[in-house]
Tab-separated table of C-alpha atoms in Angstrom:
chain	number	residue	atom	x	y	z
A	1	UNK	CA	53.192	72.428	126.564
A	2	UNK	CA	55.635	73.250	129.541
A	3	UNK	CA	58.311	70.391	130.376
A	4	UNK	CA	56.692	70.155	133.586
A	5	UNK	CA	53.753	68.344	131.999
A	6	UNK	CA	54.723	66.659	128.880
A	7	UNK	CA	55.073	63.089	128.845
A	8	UNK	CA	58.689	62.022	128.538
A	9	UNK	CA	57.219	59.498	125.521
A	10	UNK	CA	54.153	59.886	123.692
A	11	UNK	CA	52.159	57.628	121.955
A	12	UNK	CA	50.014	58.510	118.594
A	13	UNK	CA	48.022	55.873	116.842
A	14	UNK	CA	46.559	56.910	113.288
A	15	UNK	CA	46.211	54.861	109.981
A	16	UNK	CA	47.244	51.617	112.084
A	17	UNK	CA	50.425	52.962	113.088
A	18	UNK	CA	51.559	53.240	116.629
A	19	UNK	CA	53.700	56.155	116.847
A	20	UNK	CA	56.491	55.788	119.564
A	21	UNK	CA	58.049	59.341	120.197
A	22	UNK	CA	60.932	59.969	123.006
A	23	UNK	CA	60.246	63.491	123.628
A	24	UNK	CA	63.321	64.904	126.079
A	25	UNK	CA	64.885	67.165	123.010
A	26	UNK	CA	66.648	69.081	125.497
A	27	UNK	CA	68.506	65.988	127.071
A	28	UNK	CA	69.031	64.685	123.541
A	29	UNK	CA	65.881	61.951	124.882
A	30	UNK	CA	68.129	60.628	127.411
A	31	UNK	CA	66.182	57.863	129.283
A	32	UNK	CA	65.790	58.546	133.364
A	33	UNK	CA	63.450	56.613	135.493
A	34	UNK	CA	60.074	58.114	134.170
A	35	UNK	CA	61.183	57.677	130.675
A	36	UNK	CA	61.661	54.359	131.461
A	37	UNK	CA	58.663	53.568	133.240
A	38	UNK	CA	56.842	55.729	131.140
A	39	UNK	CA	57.706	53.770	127.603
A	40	UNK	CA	57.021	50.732	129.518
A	41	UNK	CA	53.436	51.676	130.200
A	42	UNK	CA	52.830	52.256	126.368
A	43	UNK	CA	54.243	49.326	125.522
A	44	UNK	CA	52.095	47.330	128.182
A	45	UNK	CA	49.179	49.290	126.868
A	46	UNK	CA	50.091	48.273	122.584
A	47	UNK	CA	49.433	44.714	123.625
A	48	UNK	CA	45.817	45.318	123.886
A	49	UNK	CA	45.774	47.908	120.342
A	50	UNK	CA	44.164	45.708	117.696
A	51	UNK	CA	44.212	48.286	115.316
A	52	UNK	CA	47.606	48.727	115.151
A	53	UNK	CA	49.953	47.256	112.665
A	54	UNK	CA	53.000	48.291	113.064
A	55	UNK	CA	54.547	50.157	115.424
A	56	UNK	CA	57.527	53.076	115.099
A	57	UNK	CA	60.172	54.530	117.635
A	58	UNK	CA	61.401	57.841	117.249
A	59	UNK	CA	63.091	60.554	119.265
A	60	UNK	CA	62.169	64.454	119.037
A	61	UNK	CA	64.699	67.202	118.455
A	62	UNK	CA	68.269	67.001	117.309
A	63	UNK	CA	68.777	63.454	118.275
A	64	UNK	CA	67.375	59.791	118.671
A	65	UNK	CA	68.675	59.156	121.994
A	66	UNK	CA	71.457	59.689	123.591
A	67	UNK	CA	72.017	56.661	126.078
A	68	UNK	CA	71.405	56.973	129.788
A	69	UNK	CA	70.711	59.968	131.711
A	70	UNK	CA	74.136	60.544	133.062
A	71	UNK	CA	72.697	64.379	135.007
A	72	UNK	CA	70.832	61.799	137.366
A	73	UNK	CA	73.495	59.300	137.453
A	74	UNK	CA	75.975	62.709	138.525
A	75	UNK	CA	73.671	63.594	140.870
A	76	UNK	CA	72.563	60.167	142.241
A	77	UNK	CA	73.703	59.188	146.079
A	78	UNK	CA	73.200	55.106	144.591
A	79	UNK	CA	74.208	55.080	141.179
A	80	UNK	CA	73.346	51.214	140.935
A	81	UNK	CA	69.742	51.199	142.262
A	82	UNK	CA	69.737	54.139	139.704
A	83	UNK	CA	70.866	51.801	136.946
A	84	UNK	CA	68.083	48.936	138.251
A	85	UNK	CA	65.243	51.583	138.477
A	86	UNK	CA	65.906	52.577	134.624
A	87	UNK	CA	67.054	49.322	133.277
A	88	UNK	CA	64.116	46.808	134.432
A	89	UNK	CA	60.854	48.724	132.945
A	90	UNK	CA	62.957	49.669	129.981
A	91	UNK	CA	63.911	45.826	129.624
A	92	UNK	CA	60.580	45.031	130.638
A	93	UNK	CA	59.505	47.158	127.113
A	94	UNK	CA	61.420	45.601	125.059
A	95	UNK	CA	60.867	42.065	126.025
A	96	UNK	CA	57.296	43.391	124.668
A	97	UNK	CA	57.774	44.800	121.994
A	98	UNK	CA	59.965	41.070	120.529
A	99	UNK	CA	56.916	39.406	121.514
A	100	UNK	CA	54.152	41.335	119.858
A	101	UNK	CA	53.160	40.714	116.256
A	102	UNK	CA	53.249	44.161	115.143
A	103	UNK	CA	56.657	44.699	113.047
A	104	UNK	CA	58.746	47.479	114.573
A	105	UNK	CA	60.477	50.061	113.218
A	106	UNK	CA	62.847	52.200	114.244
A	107	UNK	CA	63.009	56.155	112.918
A	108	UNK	CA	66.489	57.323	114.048
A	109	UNK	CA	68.406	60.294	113.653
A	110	UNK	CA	71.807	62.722	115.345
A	111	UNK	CA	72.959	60.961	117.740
A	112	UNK	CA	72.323	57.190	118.043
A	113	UNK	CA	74.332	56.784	120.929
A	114	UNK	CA	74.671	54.011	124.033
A	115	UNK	CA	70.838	52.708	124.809
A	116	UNK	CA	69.397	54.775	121.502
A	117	UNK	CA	71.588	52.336	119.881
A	118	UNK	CA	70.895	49.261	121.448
A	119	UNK	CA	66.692	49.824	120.766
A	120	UNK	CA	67.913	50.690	117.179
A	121	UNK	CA	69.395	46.949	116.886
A	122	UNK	CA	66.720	45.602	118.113
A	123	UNK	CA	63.766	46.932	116.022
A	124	UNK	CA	62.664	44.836	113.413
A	125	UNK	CA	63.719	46.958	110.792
A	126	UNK	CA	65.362	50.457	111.196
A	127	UNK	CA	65.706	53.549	108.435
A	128	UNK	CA	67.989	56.017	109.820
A	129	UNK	CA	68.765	59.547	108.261
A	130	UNK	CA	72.371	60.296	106.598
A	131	UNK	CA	72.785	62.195	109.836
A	132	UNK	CA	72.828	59.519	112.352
A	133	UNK	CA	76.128	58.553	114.105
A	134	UNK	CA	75.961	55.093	116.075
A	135	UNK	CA	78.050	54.463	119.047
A	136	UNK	CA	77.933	51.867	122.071
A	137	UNK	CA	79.719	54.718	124.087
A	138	UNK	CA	79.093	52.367	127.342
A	139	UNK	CA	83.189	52.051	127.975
A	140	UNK	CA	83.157	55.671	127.970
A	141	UNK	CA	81.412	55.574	131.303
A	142	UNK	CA	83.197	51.994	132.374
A	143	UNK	CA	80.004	50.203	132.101
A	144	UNK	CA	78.665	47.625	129.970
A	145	UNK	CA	76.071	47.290	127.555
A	146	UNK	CA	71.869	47.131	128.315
A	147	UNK	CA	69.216	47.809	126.084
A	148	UNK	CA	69.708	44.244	124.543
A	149	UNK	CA	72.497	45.585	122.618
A	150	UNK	CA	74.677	42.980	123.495
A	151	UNK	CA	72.635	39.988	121.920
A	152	UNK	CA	71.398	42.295	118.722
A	153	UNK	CA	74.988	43.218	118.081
A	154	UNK	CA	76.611	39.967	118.340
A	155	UNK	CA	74.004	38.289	115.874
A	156	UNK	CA	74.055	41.168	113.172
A	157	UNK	CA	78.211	41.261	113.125
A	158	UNK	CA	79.898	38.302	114.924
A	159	UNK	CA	81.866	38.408	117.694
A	160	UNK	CA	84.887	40.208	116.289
A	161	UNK	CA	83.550	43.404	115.051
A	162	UNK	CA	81.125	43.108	118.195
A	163	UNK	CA	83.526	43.409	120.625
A	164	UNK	CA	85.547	45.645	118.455
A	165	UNK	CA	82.473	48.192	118.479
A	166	UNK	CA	81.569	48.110	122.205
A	167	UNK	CA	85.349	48.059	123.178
A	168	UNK	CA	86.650	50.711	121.294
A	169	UNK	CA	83.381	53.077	121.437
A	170	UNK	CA	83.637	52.807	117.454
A	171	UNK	CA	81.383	55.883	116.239
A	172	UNK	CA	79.941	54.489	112.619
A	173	UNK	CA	77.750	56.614	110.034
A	174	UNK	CA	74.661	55.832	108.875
A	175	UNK	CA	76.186	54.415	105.664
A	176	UNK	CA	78.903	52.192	107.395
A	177	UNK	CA	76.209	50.965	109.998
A	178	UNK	CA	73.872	49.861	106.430
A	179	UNK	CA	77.052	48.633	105.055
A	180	UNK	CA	77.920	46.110	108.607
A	181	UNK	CA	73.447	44.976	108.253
A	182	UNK	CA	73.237	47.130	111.348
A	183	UNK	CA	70.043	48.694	109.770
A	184	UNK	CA	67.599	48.373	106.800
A	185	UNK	CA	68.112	51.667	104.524
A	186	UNK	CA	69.291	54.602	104.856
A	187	UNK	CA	67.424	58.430	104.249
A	188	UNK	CA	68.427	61.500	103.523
A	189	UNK	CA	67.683	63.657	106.747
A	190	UNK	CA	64.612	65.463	105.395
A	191	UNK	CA	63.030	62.565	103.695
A	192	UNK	CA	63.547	60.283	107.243
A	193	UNK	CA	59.961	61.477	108.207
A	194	UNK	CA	57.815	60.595	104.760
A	195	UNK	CA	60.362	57.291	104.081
A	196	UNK	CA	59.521	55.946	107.460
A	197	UNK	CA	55.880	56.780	106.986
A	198	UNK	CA	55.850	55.205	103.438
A	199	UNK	CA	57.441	52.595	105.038
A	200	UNK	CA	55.100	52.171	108.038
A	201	UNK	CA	52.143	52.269	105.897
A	202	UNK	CA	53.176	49.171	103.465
A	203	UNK	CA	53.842	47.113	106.473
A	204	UNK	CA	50.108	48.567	108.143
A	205	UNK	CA	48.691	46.771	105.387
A	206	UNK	CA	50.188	43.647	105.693
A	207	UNK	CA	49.248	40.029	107.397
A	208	UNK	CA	50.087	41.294	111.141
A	209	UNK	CA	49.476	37.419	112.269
A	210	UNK	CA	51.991	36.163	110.063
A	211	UNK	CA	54.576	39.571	110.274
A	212	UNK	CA	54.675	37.690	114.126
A	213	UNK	CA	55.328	34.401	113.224
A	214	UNK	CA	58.362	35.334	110.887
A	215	UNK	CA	59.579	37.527	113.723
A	216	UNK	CA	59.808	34.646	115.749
A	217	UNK	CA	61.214	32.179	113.532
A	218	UNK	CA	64.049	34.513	112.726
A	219	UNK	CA	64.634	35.601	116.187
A	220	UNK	CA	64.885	32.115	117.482
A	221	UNK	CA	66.486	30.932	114.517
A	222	UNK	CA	70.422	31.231	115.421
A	223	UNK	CA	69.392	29.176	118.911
A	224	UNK	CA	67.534	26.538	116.835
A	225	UNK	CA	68.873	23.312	115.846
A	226	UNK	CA	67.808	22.812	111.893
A	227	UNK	CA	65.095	20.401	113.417
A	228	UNK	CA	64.116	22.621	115.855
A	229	UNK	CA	63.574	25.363	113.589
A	230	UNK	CA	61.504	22.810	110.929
A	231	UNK	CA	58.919	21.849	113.434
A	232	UNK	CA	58.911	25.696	114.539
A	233	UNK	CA	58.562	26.671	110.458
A	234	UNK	CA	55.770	23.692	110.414
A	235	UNK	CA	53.403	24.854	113.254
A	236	UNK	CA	53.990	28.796	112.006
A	237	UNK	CA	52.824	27.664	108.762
A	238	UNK	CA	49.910	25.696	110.547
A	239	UNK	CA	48.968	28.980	112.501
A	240	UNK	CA	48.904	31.348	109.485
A	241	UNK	CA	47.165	28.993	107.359
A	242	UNK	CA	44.141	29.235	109.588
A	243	UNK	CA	43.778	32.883	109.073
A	244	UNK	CA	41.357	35.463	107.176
A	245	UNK	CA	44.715	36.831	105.574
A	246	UNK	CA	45.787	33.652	104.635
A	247	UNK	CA	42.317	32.771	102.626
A	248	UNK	CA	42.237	36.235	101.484
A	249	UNK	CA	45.686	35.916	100.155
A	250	UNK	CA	44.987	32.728	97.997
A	251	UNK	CA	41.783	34.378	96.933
A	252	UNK	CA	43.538	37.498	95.709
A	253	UNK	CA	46.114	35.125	94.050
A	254	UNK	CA	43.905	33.301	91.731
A	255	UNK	CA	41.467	36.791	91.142
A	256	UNK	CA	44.927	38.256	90.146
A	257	UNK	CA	44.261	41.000	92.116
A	258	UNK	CA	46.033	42.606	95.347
A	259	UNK	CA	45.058	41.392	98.465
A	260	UNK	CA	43.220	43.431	101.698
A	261	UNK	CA	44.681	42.024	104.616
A	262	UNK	CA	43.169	42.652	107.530
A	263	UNK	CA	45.375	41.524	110.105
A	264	UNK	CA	43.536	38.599	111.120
């Protein structure tokens, strides 16, 4: 497929997993304004998949992503309206993707650099390949952080190593960012494929309905006051209890046998 026609992000769904693929390899999957727009538009459209149950991001080629664009920023006459045009529909994603059920994860390799970074903190869970370098990189360009980076990276660290990281462009490997809780587990390069697959396919299986209620607690958790997050815990419970999965699950307890969940 010429460049001229391919979709800067594609979208595969198989098996109940929605595959999530930023495909610029020759811009190291660089987001512009179509890439932006464009993952927006698959994200608006995974709202209304019922059949999937979990959800991965990837990039193609050599790389995850490497942050913003910065050929169009070069060659832009309004760098700032630049900036808006990319940042809203990619914000605009991810608000999405927090608020679906689905669990996401992220499949990240080369370079995890500037925005690529920020959408790895903020994946549910994220396996990256002994090749992956992390950096912020955003001071490198005297600009600050998008992407949600700034509220992932402050909750998975403190404030310390946060601004320690974003000020000082750290560059961390994939074993220092597993070491710091910046991600779930780490892969060997050639095994990042089939891991995250494995991966994706025990979570396909699972109670999507209640995978969304313990991505909420969580995620509202460090905001919560401990009574806050007790009613929260209470009417989560309340929900899932009303569920197929949830009868399915007590059924498979006492038949001491593994329980089909059907996402419902």
């Amino acid at each position: 497929m010429s460049t001229e026609n391919r979709q800067p992000v594609t979208l595969e769904i198989a098996e109940g997993i929605a595959r999530v693929v930023f495909d610029r390899p020759e811009s190291l999957n660089a987001i512009d304004v179509d890439t932006a727009e464009c993952f927006l538009a698959l994200c608006q459209q995974l709202q209304a998949r019922e059949e999937v149950r979990v959800i991965v991001l990837s990039g193609s080629g050599r790389a995850f992503m490497a942050g913003g664009d910065l050929a169009a920023f070069h060659s832009s006459d309004d760098p700032a309206q630049l900036a808006s045009a990319i940042i809203q529909p990619l914000h605009r994603a991810l608000a999405l993707l927090e608020q679906l059920p689905q669990p996401v994860i992220g499949s990240v390799h080369g370079a995890v650099t500037g925005a690529g970074m920020s959408l790895a903190l903020g994946c549910d869970l994220t396996i990256a390949a002994d090749d992956a370098r992390f950096c912020l990189a955003y001071l490198g360009i005297a600009t600050s952080l998008d992407g949600g980076g700034s509220w992932h990276l402050l909750r998975q660290i403190g404030l310390q190593r946060a601004m320690e990281m974003a000020l000082l462009n750290t560059v961390l490997s994939a074993e220092q960012a597993l070491q710091l809780g910046l991600i779930a587990r780490v892969a060997p390069a050639a095994e990042l494929q089939t891991q995250t697959h494995e991966f994706a396919l025990r979570l396909a299986s699972g109670p999507t309905f209640a995978y969304g209620q313990v991505k909420r607690l969580l995620r509202q958790a460090g905001t919560h006051t401990l009574q806050e997050q007790l009613e929260a815990e209470h009417e989560a419970f309340r929900a899932c209890a009303g569920t197929q999965d949830f009868r399915e699950g007590i059924a498979a307890f006492f038949a001491k046998r593994k329980a089909a969940f059907t996402g419902r």
